mmCIF file of C-alpha atoms in Angstrom:
data_model
loop_
_atom_site.group_PDB
_atom_site.id
_atom_site.type_symbol
_atom_site.label_atom_id
_atom_site.label_comp_id
_atom_site.label_asym_id
_atom_site.label_seq_id
_atom_site.Cartn_x
_atom_site.Cartn_y
_atom_site.Cartn_z
ATOM 1 C CA UNK T 276 38.053 -38.946 41.780
ATOM 2 C CA UNK T 277 34.874 -37.839 39.997
ATOM 3 C CA UNK T 278 35.055 -34.502 41.829
ATOM 4 C CA UNK T 279 38.639 -34.001 40.655
ATOM 5 C CA UNK T 280 37.759 -34.594 36.990
ATOM 6 C CA UNK T 281 34.716 -32.343 37.271
ATOM 7 C CA UNK T 282 36.873 -29.531 38.629
ATOM 8 C CA UNK T 283 39.436 -30.161 35.890
ATOM 9 C CA UNK T 284 36.762 -29.928 33.187
ATOM 10 C CA UNK T 285 35.432 -26.711 34.708
ATOM 11 C CA UNK T 286 38.947 -25.236 34.725
ATOM 12 C CA UNK T 287 39.487 -26.180 31.070
ATOM 13 C CA UNK T 288 36.119 -24.744 30.133
ATOM 14 C CA UNK T 289 36.856 -21.499 31.942
ATOM 15 C CA UNK T 290 40.233 -21.188 30.226
ATOM 16 C CA UNK T 291 38.667 -21.845 26.846
ATOM 17 C CA UNK T 292 36.033 -19.185 27.535
ATOM 18 C CA UNK T 293 38.686 -16.451 27.828
ATOM 19 C CA UNK T 294 38.651 -14.595 24.548
ATOM 20 C CA UNK T 295 42.130 -13.669 23.259
ATOM 21 C CA UNK T 296 42.683 -10.936 20.700
ATOM 22 C CA UNK T 297 45.928 -9.636 19.159
ATOM 23 C CA UNK T 298 46.663 -5.959 18.616
ATOM 24 C CA UNK T 299 49.680 -5.791 16.303
ATOM 25 C CA UNK T 300 51.160 -2.290 16.269
ATOM 26 C CA UNK T 301 51.968 -2.601 12.567
ATOM 27 C CA UNK T 302 48.243 -2.845 11.828
ATOM 28 C CA UNK T 303 47.838 0.522 13.554
ATOM 29 C CA UNK T 304 50.491 2.266 11.455
ATOM 30 C CA UNK T 305 53.765 1.457 13.209
ATOM 31 C CA UNK T 306 56.747 1.422 10.856
ATOM 32 C CA UNK T 307 59.946 -0.495 11.564
ATOM 33 C CA UNK T 308 63.382 0.703 10.545
ATOM 34 C CA UNK T 309 64.136 2.876 13.557
ATOM 35 C CA UNK T 310 63.545 6.254 11.876
ATOM 36 C CA UNK T 311 59.843 7.077 12.293
ATOM 37 C CA UNK T 312 58.395 7.861 15.738
ATOM 38 C CA UNK T 313 55.655 5.330 16.397
ATOM 39 C CA UNK T 314 54.016 6.824 19.495
ATOM 40 C CA UNK T 315 50.659 7.503 17.801
ATOM 41 C CA UNK T 316 50.424 3.988 16.368
ATOM 42 C CA UNK T 317 51.347 2.397 19.696
ATOM 43 C CA UNK T 318 48.752 4.495 21.549
ATOM 44 C CA UNK T 319 46.026 3.585 19.042
ATOM 45 C CA UNK T 320 46.820 -0.091 19.528
ATOM 46 C CA UNK T 321 46.944 0.305 23.325
ATOM 47 C CA UNK T 322 43.601 2.121 23.448
ATOM 48 C CA UNK T 323 41.818 -0.760 21.739
ATOM 49 C CA UNK T 324 43.756 -3.410 23.654
ATOM 50 C CA UNK T 325 42.972 -1.757 26.976
ATOM 51 C CA UNK T 326 39.264 -1.437 26.113
ATOM 52 C CA UNK T 327 38.997 -5.119 25.150
ATOM 53 C CA UNK T 328 37.197 -7.128 27.824
ATOM 54 C CA UNK T 329 39.065 -10.398 27.292
ATOM 55 C CA UNK T 330 42.790 -11.146 27.138
ATOM 56 C CA UNK T 331 44.477 -8.599 24.897
ATOM 57 C CA UNK T 332 47.867 -9.250 23.312
ATOM 58 C CA UNK T 333 49.532 -5.943 22.479
ATOM 59 C CA UNK T 334 52.056 -7.161 19.895
ATOM 60 C CA UNK T 335 55.353 -5.603 18.794
ATOM 61 C CA UNK T 336 56.732 -7.898 16.073
ATOM 62 C CA UNK T 337 60.339 -8.408 15.107
ATOM 63 C CA UNK T 338 61.988 -5.310 13.711
ATOM 64 C CA UNK T 339 63.356 -2.049 15.091
ATOM 65 C CA UNK T 340 60.828 0.578 16.137
ATOM 66 C CA UNK T 341 61.636 4.127 17.200
ATOM 67 C CA UNK T 342 59.354 5.094 20.064
ATOM 68 C CA UNK T 343 59.212 8.505 21.724
ATOM 69 C CA UNK T 344 58.225 9.093 25.362
ATOM 70 C CA UNK T 345 54.874 7.419 25.962
ATOM 71 C CA UNK T 346 52.527 6.482 28.807
ATOM 72 C CA UNK T 347 50.188 3.495 28.571
ATOM 73 C CA UNK T 348 47.402 4.277 31.012
ATOM 74 C CA UNK T 349 44.665 2.186 32.567
ATOM 75 C CA UNK T 350 42.497 0.988 34.028
ATOM 76 C CA UNK T 351 41.831 -1.662 31.394
ATOM 77 C CA UNK T 352 38.719 -3.793 30.928
ATOM 78 C CA UNK T 353 40.575 -7.092 30.728
ATOM 79 C CA UNK T 354 44.006 -8.654 31.044
ATOM 80 C CA UNK T 355 46.738 -6.853 29.099
ATOM 81 C CA UNK T 356 49.773 -8.736 27.805
ATOM 82 C CA UNK T 357 52.375 -6.411 26.287
ATOM 83 C CA UNK T 358 54.571 -8.560 24.036
ATOM 84 C CA UNK T 359 57.810 -7.191 22.578
ATOM 85 C CA UNK T 360 59.496 -9.450 20.040
ATOM 86 C CA UNK T 361 61.545 -6.778 18.309
ATOM 87 C CA UNK T 362 63.682 -3.814 19.370
ATOM 88 C CA UNK T 363 62.328 -0.574 20.771
ATOM 89 C CA UNK T 364 64.723 2.354 20.338
ATOM 90 C CA UNK T 365 64.496 5.425 22.536
ATOM 91 C CA UNK T 366 64.838 8.848 20.885
ATOM 92 C CA UNK T 367 68.060 10.822 21.253
ATOM 93 C CA UNK T 368 66.810 14.402 20.773
ATOM 94 C CA UNK T 369 67.059 17.046 23.496
ATOM 95 C CA UNK T 370 63.315 17.423 24.039
ATOM 96 C CA UNK T 371 62.776 13.766 24.880
ATOM 97 C CA UNK T 372 65.820 13.876 27.162
ATOM 98 C CA UNK T 373 63.975 16.384 29.364
ATOM 99 C CA UNK T 374 61.263 13.827 30.204
ATOM 100 C CA UNK T 375 61.637 11.666 33.305
ATOM 101 C CA UNK T 376 60.232 8.541 31.611
ATOM 102 C CA UNK T 377 60.620 6.841 28.268
ATOM 103 C CA UNK T 378 57.936 4.124 28.551
ATOM 104 C CA UNK T 379 55.412 4.264 31.382
ATOM 105 C CA UNK T 380 52.500 2.146 32.595
ATOM 106 C CA UNK T 381 50.026 3.773 34.997
ATOM 107 C CA UNK T 382 46.978 2.465 36.840
ATOM 108 C CA UNK T 383 47.017 -0.938 35.137
ATOM 109 C CA UNK T 384 46.083 -4.193 36.888
ATOM 110 C CA UNK T 385 46.957 -7.671 35.604
ATOM 111 C CA UNK T 386 49.601 -6.459 33.163
ATOM 112 C CA UNK T 387 52.312 -8.710 31.747
ATOM 113 C CA UNK T 388 55.299 -7.331 29.817
ATOM 114 C CA UNK T 389 57.276 -10.074 28.082
ATOM 115 C CA UNK T 390 58.460 -11.417 24.750
ATOM 116 C CA UNK T 391 62.258 -11.559 24.771
ATOM 117 C CA UNK T 392 62.584 -8.234 22.982
ATOM 118 C CA UNK T 393 64.974 -5.372 23.665
ATOM 119 C CA UNK T 394 64.364 -1.921 25.139
ATOM 120 C CA UNK T 395 67.348 0.140 23.919
ATOM 121 C CA UNK T 396 67.540 3.366 25.914
ATOM 122 C CA UNK T 397 70.277 4.887 23.695
ATOM 123 C CA UNK T 398 71.948 6.094 26.869
ATOM 124 C CA UNK T 399 75.285 6.915 25.255
ATOM 125 C CA UNK T 400 73.577 9.921 23.643
ATOM 126 C CA UNK T 401 72.630 11.363 27.047
ATOM 127 C CA UNK T 402 75.045 10.301 29.797
ATOM 128 C CA UNK T 403 77.377 13.235 29.143
ATOM 129 C CA UNK T 404 74.488 15.566 30.077
ATOM 130 C CA UNK T 405 74.174 13.996 33.545
ATOM 131 C CA UNK T 406 75.740 16.369 36.086
ATOM 132 C CA UNK T 407 74.288 14.794 39.239
ATOM 133 C CA UNK T 408 77.757 14.018 40.562
ATOM 134 C CA UNK T 409 78.303 17.751 41.101
ATOM 135 C CA UNK T 410 74.747 19.143 41.120
ATOM 136 C CA UNK T 411 72.420 17.903 43.875
ATOM 137 C CA UNK T 412 69.493 19.619 42.095
ATOM 138 C CA UNK T 413 70.176 17.984 38.749
ATOM 139 C CA UNK T 414 67.389 17.004 36.366
ATOM 140 C CA UNK T 415 66.989 13.245 36.075
ATOM 141 C CA UNK T 416 67.295 11.664 32.652
ATOM 142 C CA UNK T 417 64.492 9.365 31.442
ATOM 143 C CA UNK T 418 63.895 6.014 33.106
ATOM 144 C CA UNK T 419 63.421 3.284 30.514
ATOM 145 C CA UNK T 420 60.419 1.501 32.039
ATOM 146 C CA UNK T 421 58.340 3.098 34.800
ATOM 147 C CA UNK T 422 55.424 1.428 36.555
ATOM 148 C CA UNK T 423 53.197 3.705 38.667
ATOM 149 C CA UNK T 424 50.155 2.384 40.558
ATOM 150 C CA UNK T 425 50.391 -1.005 38.835
ATOM 151 C CA UNK T 426 49.127 -4.109 40.637
ATOM 152 C CA UNK T 427 49.115 -7.882 40.219
ATOM 153 C CA UNK T 428 51.454 -7.727 37.253
ATOM 154 C CA UNK T 429 54.713 -9.158 35.925
ATOM 155 C CA UNK T 430 57.776 -8.359 33.845
ATOM 156 C CA UNK T 431 59.416 -11.444 32.395
ATOM 157 C CA UNK T 432 61.929 -12.374 29.707
ATOM 158 C CA UNK T 433 62.775 -8.857 28.574
ATOM 159 C CA UNK T 434 66.053 -7.018 28.001
ATOM 160 C CA UNK T 435 66.916 -3.401 28.699
ATOM 161 C CA UNK T 436 70.258 -2.032 27.513
ATOM 162 C CA UNK T 437 71.860 1.392 27.935
ATOM 163 C CA UNK T 438 69.110 3.158 29.834
ATOM 164 C CA UNK T 439 69.611 6.907 30.123
ATOM 165 C CA UNK T 440 68.785 6.631 33.829
ATOM 166 C CA UNK T 441 67.222 3.736 35.773
ATOM 167 C CA UNK T 442 66.163 0.741 33.716
ATOM 168 C CA UNK T 443 63.034 -0.087 35.737
ATOM 169 C CA UNK T 444 61.313 2.073 38.358
ATOM 170 C CA UNK T 445 58.425 0.887 40.531
ATOM 171 C CA UNK T 446 56.324 3.426 42.443
ATOM 172 C CA UNK T 447 53.120 2.706 44.386
ATOM 173 C CA UNK T 448 52.978 -0.811 42.980
ATOM 174 C CA UNK T 449 51.673 -3.999 44.604
ATOM 175 C CA UNK T 450 52.199 -7.684 43.882
ATOM 176 C CA UNK T 451 54.743 -7.369 41.072
ATOM 177 C CA UNK T 452 56.847 -10.291 39.814
ATOM 178 C CA UNK T 453 60.032 -9.654 37.820
ATOM 179 C CA UNK T 454 61.845 -12.680 36.419
ATOM 180 C CA UNK T 455 64.298 -13.734 33.712
ATOM 181 C CA UNK T 456 65.294 -10.213 32.752
ATOM 182 C CA UNK T 457 68.653 -8.891 31.571
ATOM 183 C CA UNK T 458 69.586 -5.282 32.327
ATOM 184 C CA UNK T 459 72.861 -3.887 31.028
ATOM 185 C CA UNK T 460 74.725 -0.588 30.917
ATOM 186 C CA UNK T 461 78.443 0.276 31.087
ATOM 187 C CA UNK T 462 80.111 0.427 34.491
ATOM 188 C CA UNK T 463 80.832 4.120 33.872
ATOM 189 C CA UNK T 464 77.250 5.085 32.983
ATOM 190 C CA UNK T 465 75.835 7.433 35.664
ATOM 191 C CA UNK T 466 72.698 6.688 37.714
ATOM 192 C CA UNK T 467 71.701 3.674 35.636
ATOM 193 C CA UNK T 468 70.137 1.668 38.481
ATOM 194 C CA UNK T 469 68.812 -1.683 37.350
ATOM 195 C CA UNK T 470 65.579 -1.831 39.370
ATOM 196 C CA UNK T 471 64.499 0.938 41.735
ATOM 197 C CA UNK T 472 61.639 0.219 44.149
ATOM 198 C CA UNK T 473 59.833 2.843 46.217
ATOM 199 C CA UNK T 474 56.486 3.012 48.045
ATOM 200 C CA UNK T 475 55.710 -0.495 46.803
ATOM 201 C CA UNK T 476 54.603 -3.715 48.433
ATOM 202 C CA UNK T 477 55.068 -7.431 47.720
ATOM 203 C CA UNK T 478 57.701 -7.306 44.983
ATOM 204 C CA UNK T 479 59.452 -10.486 43.832
ATOM 205 C CA UNK T 480 62.591 -10.444 41.663
ATOM 206 C CA UNK T 481 64.269 -13.664 40.522
ATOM 207 C CA UNK T 482 66.484 -15.437 37.992
ATOM 208 C CA UNK T 483 67.925 -12.307 36.409
ATOM 209 C CA UNK T 484 71.213 -10.746 35.337
ATOM 210 C CA UNK T 485 71.935 -7.081 36.028
ATOM 211 C CA UNK T 486 75.076 -5.097 35.222
ATOM 212 C CA UNK T 487 74.978 -1.301 35.433
ATOM 213 C CA UNK T 488 76.775 1.874 36.464
ATOM 214 C CA UNK T 489 74.806 2.179 39.724
ATOM 215 C CA UNK T 490 72.863 -0.112 42.069
ATOM 216 C CA UNK T 491 71.750 -3.354 40.480
ATOM 217 C CA UNK T 492 68.670 -3.114 42.697
ATOM 218 C CA UNK T 493 67.821 -0.294 45.095
ATOM 219 C CA UNK T 494 64.999 -0.275 47.627
ATOM 220 C CA UNK T 495 64.156 3.234 48.776
ATOM 221 C CA UNK T 496 61.512 4.748 51.067
ATOM 222 C CA UNK T 497 58.319 2.741 51.358
ATOM 223 C CA UNK T 498 59.664 -0.533 49.925
ATOM 224 C CA UNK T 499 58.010 -3.377 51.860
ATOM 225 C CA UNK T 500 58.075 -7.142 51.541
ATOM 226 C CA UNK T 501 60.615 -7.374 48.739
ATOM 227 C CA UNK T 502 62.086 -10.768 47.807
ATOM 228 C CA UNK T 503 65.212 -10.982 45.620
ATOM 229 C CA UNK T 504 66.680 -14.367 44.677
ATOM 230 C CA UNK T 505 68.950 -15.877 42.057
ATOM 231 C CA UNK T 506 70.195 -12.546 40.747
ATOM 232 C CA UNK T 507 73.683 -12.057 39.296
ATOM 233 C CA UNK T 508 74.872 -8.484 39.863
ATOM 234 C CA UNK T 509 77.912 -6.949 38.218
ATOM 235 C CA UNK T 510 79.252 -4.542 37.340
ATOM 236 C CA UNK T 511 77.480 -2.038 39.553
ATOM 237 C CA UNK T 512 77.122 -0.814 43.117
ATOM 238 C CA UNK T 513 75.504 -3.961 44.487
ATOM 239 C CA UNK T 514 72.036 -4.532 45.955
ATOM 240 C CA UNK T 515 71.151 -1.641 48.236
ATOM 241 C CA UNK T 516 68.565 -0.570 50.751
ATOM 242 C CA UNK T 517 68.536 3.185 50.358
ATOM 243 C CA UNK T 518 69.641 5.758 50.277
ATOM 244 C CA UNK T 519 67.190 6.640 53.060
ATOM 245 C CA UNK T 520 66.460 9.720 55.139
ATOM 246 C CA UNK T 521 66.562 12.492 52.593
ATOM 247 C CA UNK T 522 62.773 12.572 52.022
ATOM 248 C CA UNK T 523 59.582 10.556 52.644
ATOM 249 C CA UNK T 524 59.939 10.720 56.407
ATOM 250 C CA UNK T 525 57.155 8.299 57.353
ATOM 251 C CA UNK T 526 57.606 5.725 54.583
ATOM 252 C CA UNK T 527 59.617 2.973 56.238
ATOM 253 C CA UNK T 528 61.460 0.059 54.625
ATOM 254 C CA UNK T 529 60.716 -3.394 55.988
ATOM 255 C CA UNK T 530 60.627 -7.055 55.080
ATOM 256 C CA UNK T 531 63.591 -7.261 52.680
ATOM 257 C CA UNK T 532 64.945 -10.720 51.772
ATOM 258 C CA UNK T 533 67.962 -11.126 49.475
ATOM 259 C CA UNK T 534 68.784 -14.791 48.911
ATOM 260 C CA UNK T 535 71.107 -16.839 46.700
ATOM 261 C CA UNK T 536 72.593 -13.915 44.776
ATOM 262 C CA UNK T 537 76.061 -13.479 43.242
ATOM 263 C CA UNK T 538 78.132 -10.296 43.019
ATOM 264 C CA UNK T 539 80.872 -10.101 40.392
ATOM 265 C CA UNK T 540 83.345 -7.192 40.466
ATOM 266 C CA UNK T 541 80.889 -4.808 42.123
ATOM 267 C CA UNK T 542 81.688 -1.744 44.238
ATOM 268 C CA UNK T 543 79.530 -3.197 47.008
ATOM 269 C CA UNK T 544 77.803 -6.438 47.797
ATOM 270 C CA UNK T 545 74.792 -6.053 50.097
ATOM 271 C CA UNK T 546 74.476 -2.509 51.425
ATOM 272 C CA UNK T 547 72.226 -0.358 53.598
ATOM 273 C CA UNK T 548 72.839 3.374 53.150
ATOM 274 C CA UNK T 549 71.336 6.412 54.886
ATOM 275 C CA UNK T 550 72.036 10.121 54.717
ATOM 276 C CA UNK T 551 73.620 12.094 57.555
ATOM 277 C CA UNK T 552 72.035 14.382 58.566
ATOM 278 C CA UNK T 553 68.654 12.937 57.692
ATOM 279 C CA UNK T 554 64.949 12.918 58.423
ATOM 280 C CA UNK T 555 63.694 10.270 60.827
ATOM 281 C CA UNK T 556 62.884 6.898 59.290
ATOM 282 C CA UNK T 557 63.130 3.167 60.004
ATOM 283 C CA UNK T 558 64.584 0.229 58.062
ATOM 284 C CA UNK T 559 63.871 -3.133 59.683
ATOM 285 C CA UNK T 560 63.435 -6.870 59.223
ATOM 286 C CA UNK T 561 66.082 -7.383 56.539
ATOM 287 C CA UNK T 562 67.773 -10.654 55.709
ATOM 288 C CA UNK T 563 70.736 -11.189 53.355
ATOM 289 C CA UNK T 564 71.740 -14.826 53.015
ATOM 290 C CA UNK T 565 73.433 -17.413 50.803
ATOM 291 C CA UNK T 566 75.471 -14.790 48.972
ATOM 292 C CA UNK T 567 78.546 -15.389 46.795
ATOM 293 C CA UNK T 568 80.990 -12.489 46.384
ATOM 294 C CA UNK T 569 83.575 -12.449 43.609
ATOM 295 C CA UNK T 570 85.981 -9.551 44.013
ATOM 296 C CA UNK T 571 83.543 -6.980 45.423
ATOM 297 C CA UNK T 572 84.965 -3.958 47.236
ATOM 298 C CA UNK T 573 82.558 -3.821 50.196
ATOM 299 C CA UNK T 574 80.846 -7.208 50.496
ATOM 300 C CA UNK T 575 78.845 -6.340 53.643
ATOM 301 C CA UNK T 576 78.268 -2.648 54.227
ATOM 302 C CA UNK T 577 76.053 -0.513 56.461
ATOM 303 C CA UNK T 578 76.815 3.124 55.671
ATOM 304 C CA UNK T 579 74.937 5.670 57.787
ATOM 305 C CA UNK T 580 77.193 8.480 56.624
ATOM 306 C CA UNK T 581 76.234 8.243 52.964
ATOM 307 C CA UNK T 582 77.094 11.411 51.074
ATOM 308 C CA UNK T 583 78.028 10.877 47.412
ATOM 309 C CA UNK T 584 78.427 14.590 46.663
ATOM 310 C CA UNK T 585 80.960 15.333 49.456
ATOM 311 C CA UNK T 586 79.027 18.411 50.541
ATOM 312 C CA UNK T 587 77.473 17.074 53.742
ATOM 313 C CA UNK T 588 77.805 18.049 57.386
ATOM 314 C CA UNK T 589 80.328 15.523 58.631
ATOM 315 C CA UNK T 590 79.411 16.274 62.261
ATOM 316 C CA UNK T 591 75.741 15.221 62.036
ATOM 317 C CA UNK T 592 74.264 11.775 62.623
ATOM 318 C CA UNK T 593 71.693 9.923 60.613
ATOM 319 C CA UNK T 594 68.188 9.787 62.115
ATOM 320 C CA UNK T 595 67.322 6.526 60.350
ATOM 321 C CA UNK T 596 66.889 3.613 62.757
ATOM 322 C CA UNK T 597 68.257 0.343 61.363
ATOM 323 C CA UNK T 598 67.208 -2.770 63.246
ATOM 324 C CA UNK T 599 66.663 -6.527 62.939
ATOM 325 C CA UNK T 600 69.196 -7.291 60.215
ATOM 326 C CA UNK T 601 70.657 -10.716 59.421
ATOM 327 C CA UNK T 602 73.749 -11.389 57.285
ATOM 328 C CA UNK T 603 74.085 -15.175 56.925
ATOM 329 C CA UNK T 604 76.099 -17.579 54.773
ATOM 330 C CA UNK T 605 78.038 -14.970 52.820
ATOM 331 C CA UNK T 606 81.269 -16.166 51.233
ATOM 332 C CA UNK T 607 83.816 -15.225 48.624
ATOM 333 C CA UNK T 608 86.606 -12.738 47.958
ATOM 334 C CA UNK T 609 86.710 -9.095 48.996
ATOM 335 C CA UNK T 610 88.592 -6.484 46.991
ATOM 336 C CA UNK T 611 88.949 -4.366 50.151
ATOM 337 C CA UNK T 612 90.726 -5.323 53.348
ATOM 338 C CA UNK T 613 87.658 -4.320 55.408
ATOM 339 C CA UNK T 614 85.230 -6.966 54.194
ATOM 340 C CA UNK T 615 82.566 -6.295 56.836
ATOM 341 C CA UNK T 616 81.926 -2.606 57.456
ATOM 342 C CA UNK T 617 79.094 -1.633 59.798
ATOM 343 C CA UNK T 618 79.108 2.144 60.259
ATOM 344 C CA UNK T 619 75.941 3.055 62.134
ATOM 345 C CA UNK T 620 74.513 6.276 63.526
ATOM 346 C CA UNK T 621 75.768 7.674 66.810
ATOM 347 C CA UNK T 622 72.325 9.127 67.500
ATOM 348 C CA UNK T 623 70.443 5.916 66.664
ATOM 349 C CA UNK T 624 72.777 2.902 66.788
ATOM 350 C CA UNK T 625 71.853 -0.138 64.725
ATOM 351 C CA UNK T 626 69.971 -2.723 66.804
ATOM 352 C CA UNK T 627 69.896 -6.506 66.592
ATOM 353 C CA UNK T 628 72.363 -6.900 63.733
ATOM 354 C CA UNK T 629 73.408 -10.541 63.405
ATOM 355 C CA UNK T 630 76.345 -12.024 61.509
ATOM 356 C CA UNK T 631 76.339 -15.767 60.935
ATOM 357 C CA UNK T 632 78.705 -17.990 58.919
ATOM 358 C CA UNK T 633 80.688 -15.311 57.096
ATOM 359 C CA UNK T 634 83.677 -16.419 55.004
ATOM 360 C CA UNK T 635 85.215 -13.467 53.155
ATOM 361 C CA UNK T 636 88.888 -13.579 52.236
ATOM 362 C CA UNK T 637 90.873 -10.508 51.206
ATOM 363 C CA UNK T 638 92.582 -10.660 47.824
ATOM 364 C CA UNK T 639 95.232 -7.971 48.065
ATOM 365 C CA UNK T 640 98.330 -6.718 49.871
ATOM 366 C CA UNK T 641 98.412 -5.728 53.503
ATOM 367 C CA UNK T 642 97.161 -8.728 55.418
ATOM 368 C CA UNK T 643 93.940 -10.583 56.081
ATOM 369 C CA UNK T 644 90.378 -9.380 55.802
ATOM 370 C CA UNK T 645 89.046 -7.322 58.721
ATOM 371 C CA UNK T 646 85.746 -6.222 60.260
ATOM 372 C CA UNK T 647 84.928 -2.713 61.359
ATOM 373 C CA UNK T 648 81.948 -1.808 63.570
ATOM 374 C CA UNK T 649 80.748 1.546 64.859
ATOM 375 C CA UNK T 650 77.608 2.147 66.929
ATOM 376 C CA UNK T 651 76.229 -1.364 66.414
ATOM 377 C CA UNK T 652 74.345 -3.563 68.870
ATOM 378 C CA UNK T 653 74.336 -7.162 67.694
ATOM 379 C CA UNK T 654 75.914 -10.601 67.724
ATOM 380 C CA UNK T 655 77.848 -13.118 65.627
ATOM 381 C CA UNK T 656 77.855 -16.920 65.419
ATOM 382 C CA UNK T 657 79.302 -19.754 63.379
ATOM 383 C CA UNK T 658 82.382 -19.536 61.185
ATOM 384 C CA UNK T 659 83.565 -15.945 60.980
ATOM 385 C CA UNK T 660 86.175 -14.670 58.540
ATOM 386 C CA UNK T 661 87.098 -11.900 59.067
ATOM 387 C CA UNK T 662 87.035 -12.127 62.865
ATOM 388 C CA UNK T 663 83.820 -10.427 64.053
ATOM 389 C CA UNK T 664 83.616 -6.968 65.543
ATOM 390 C CA UNK T 665 80.301 -7.799 67.240
#
């Protein structure tokens, strides 16, 4: 007992020894009202916060602040907590639209972004300039929040509305926790993925609500050990692995776990998508379980003929190997008659795909829900509606 209290006192003493300092952007010249660009003031505040050796609180108070494209770079000397209480408005001019990022964090460890504030991407000023649906070499519009080479960090209790492109993009990140966030854009907004994860490891997403015009969450090349739970998705294109095979040949996807999520009115539920033709790659060790589907068009979907631009070679096969996939305890209502669609590569058939306890009814004319399998090696068990094709 004495040892316990001694350890407790040491913990309290250590916590008390951490020096906390606030860096309020207003004290560095930031002006609310949404008309003056505050990049210089924000960077002055960040420079001092990042140099501080204790716990820095970068503070955006209540109010509306216009903020142009900006990158907050590390490494920092201490722990950085980026607190947004007010509203950050993205610019709407043409020059800022040519950037690929609105707000970026690079090479920062032990970063927390929180505060309950709003990142307003002002996407309705830019979506009409997105021509990616007809131009495969299109220029991407700015992502709202981009994390590059960030480790041991978290995003929590923030809101992002109307991003011009993706709301959150993770690249080369490790040990990131994302929780209690709300991402929102109209169903018709192009390429507004909620969270996009690439070349990143140990990512945890939980207790969030995402409704967009693209994937609620997408895991692309190099995404490893990603856990997604208690996420409500809709509208949008579902939670997707991919698309894979177009680039990053040796960056495989593995260790994906999607658990206890709900899809409301989405184009897809859980989906794995690869290009055909494609470079060689592997996607393995993926588990999708305890899923509720409410009027989604493709509740369970493996698509190895993914080609959104309709200009692909329909005779070629995908060279992405999909293996060790579990779909378990997935129930609800499908908007399409084919509720389980597993369309794998002829060149590299999917291996060890398991269906267990699937209960997906079809809500529409033409009969009951059906399964469709192509080039799949796997098995099914438990209650199965529609009847299994494995």
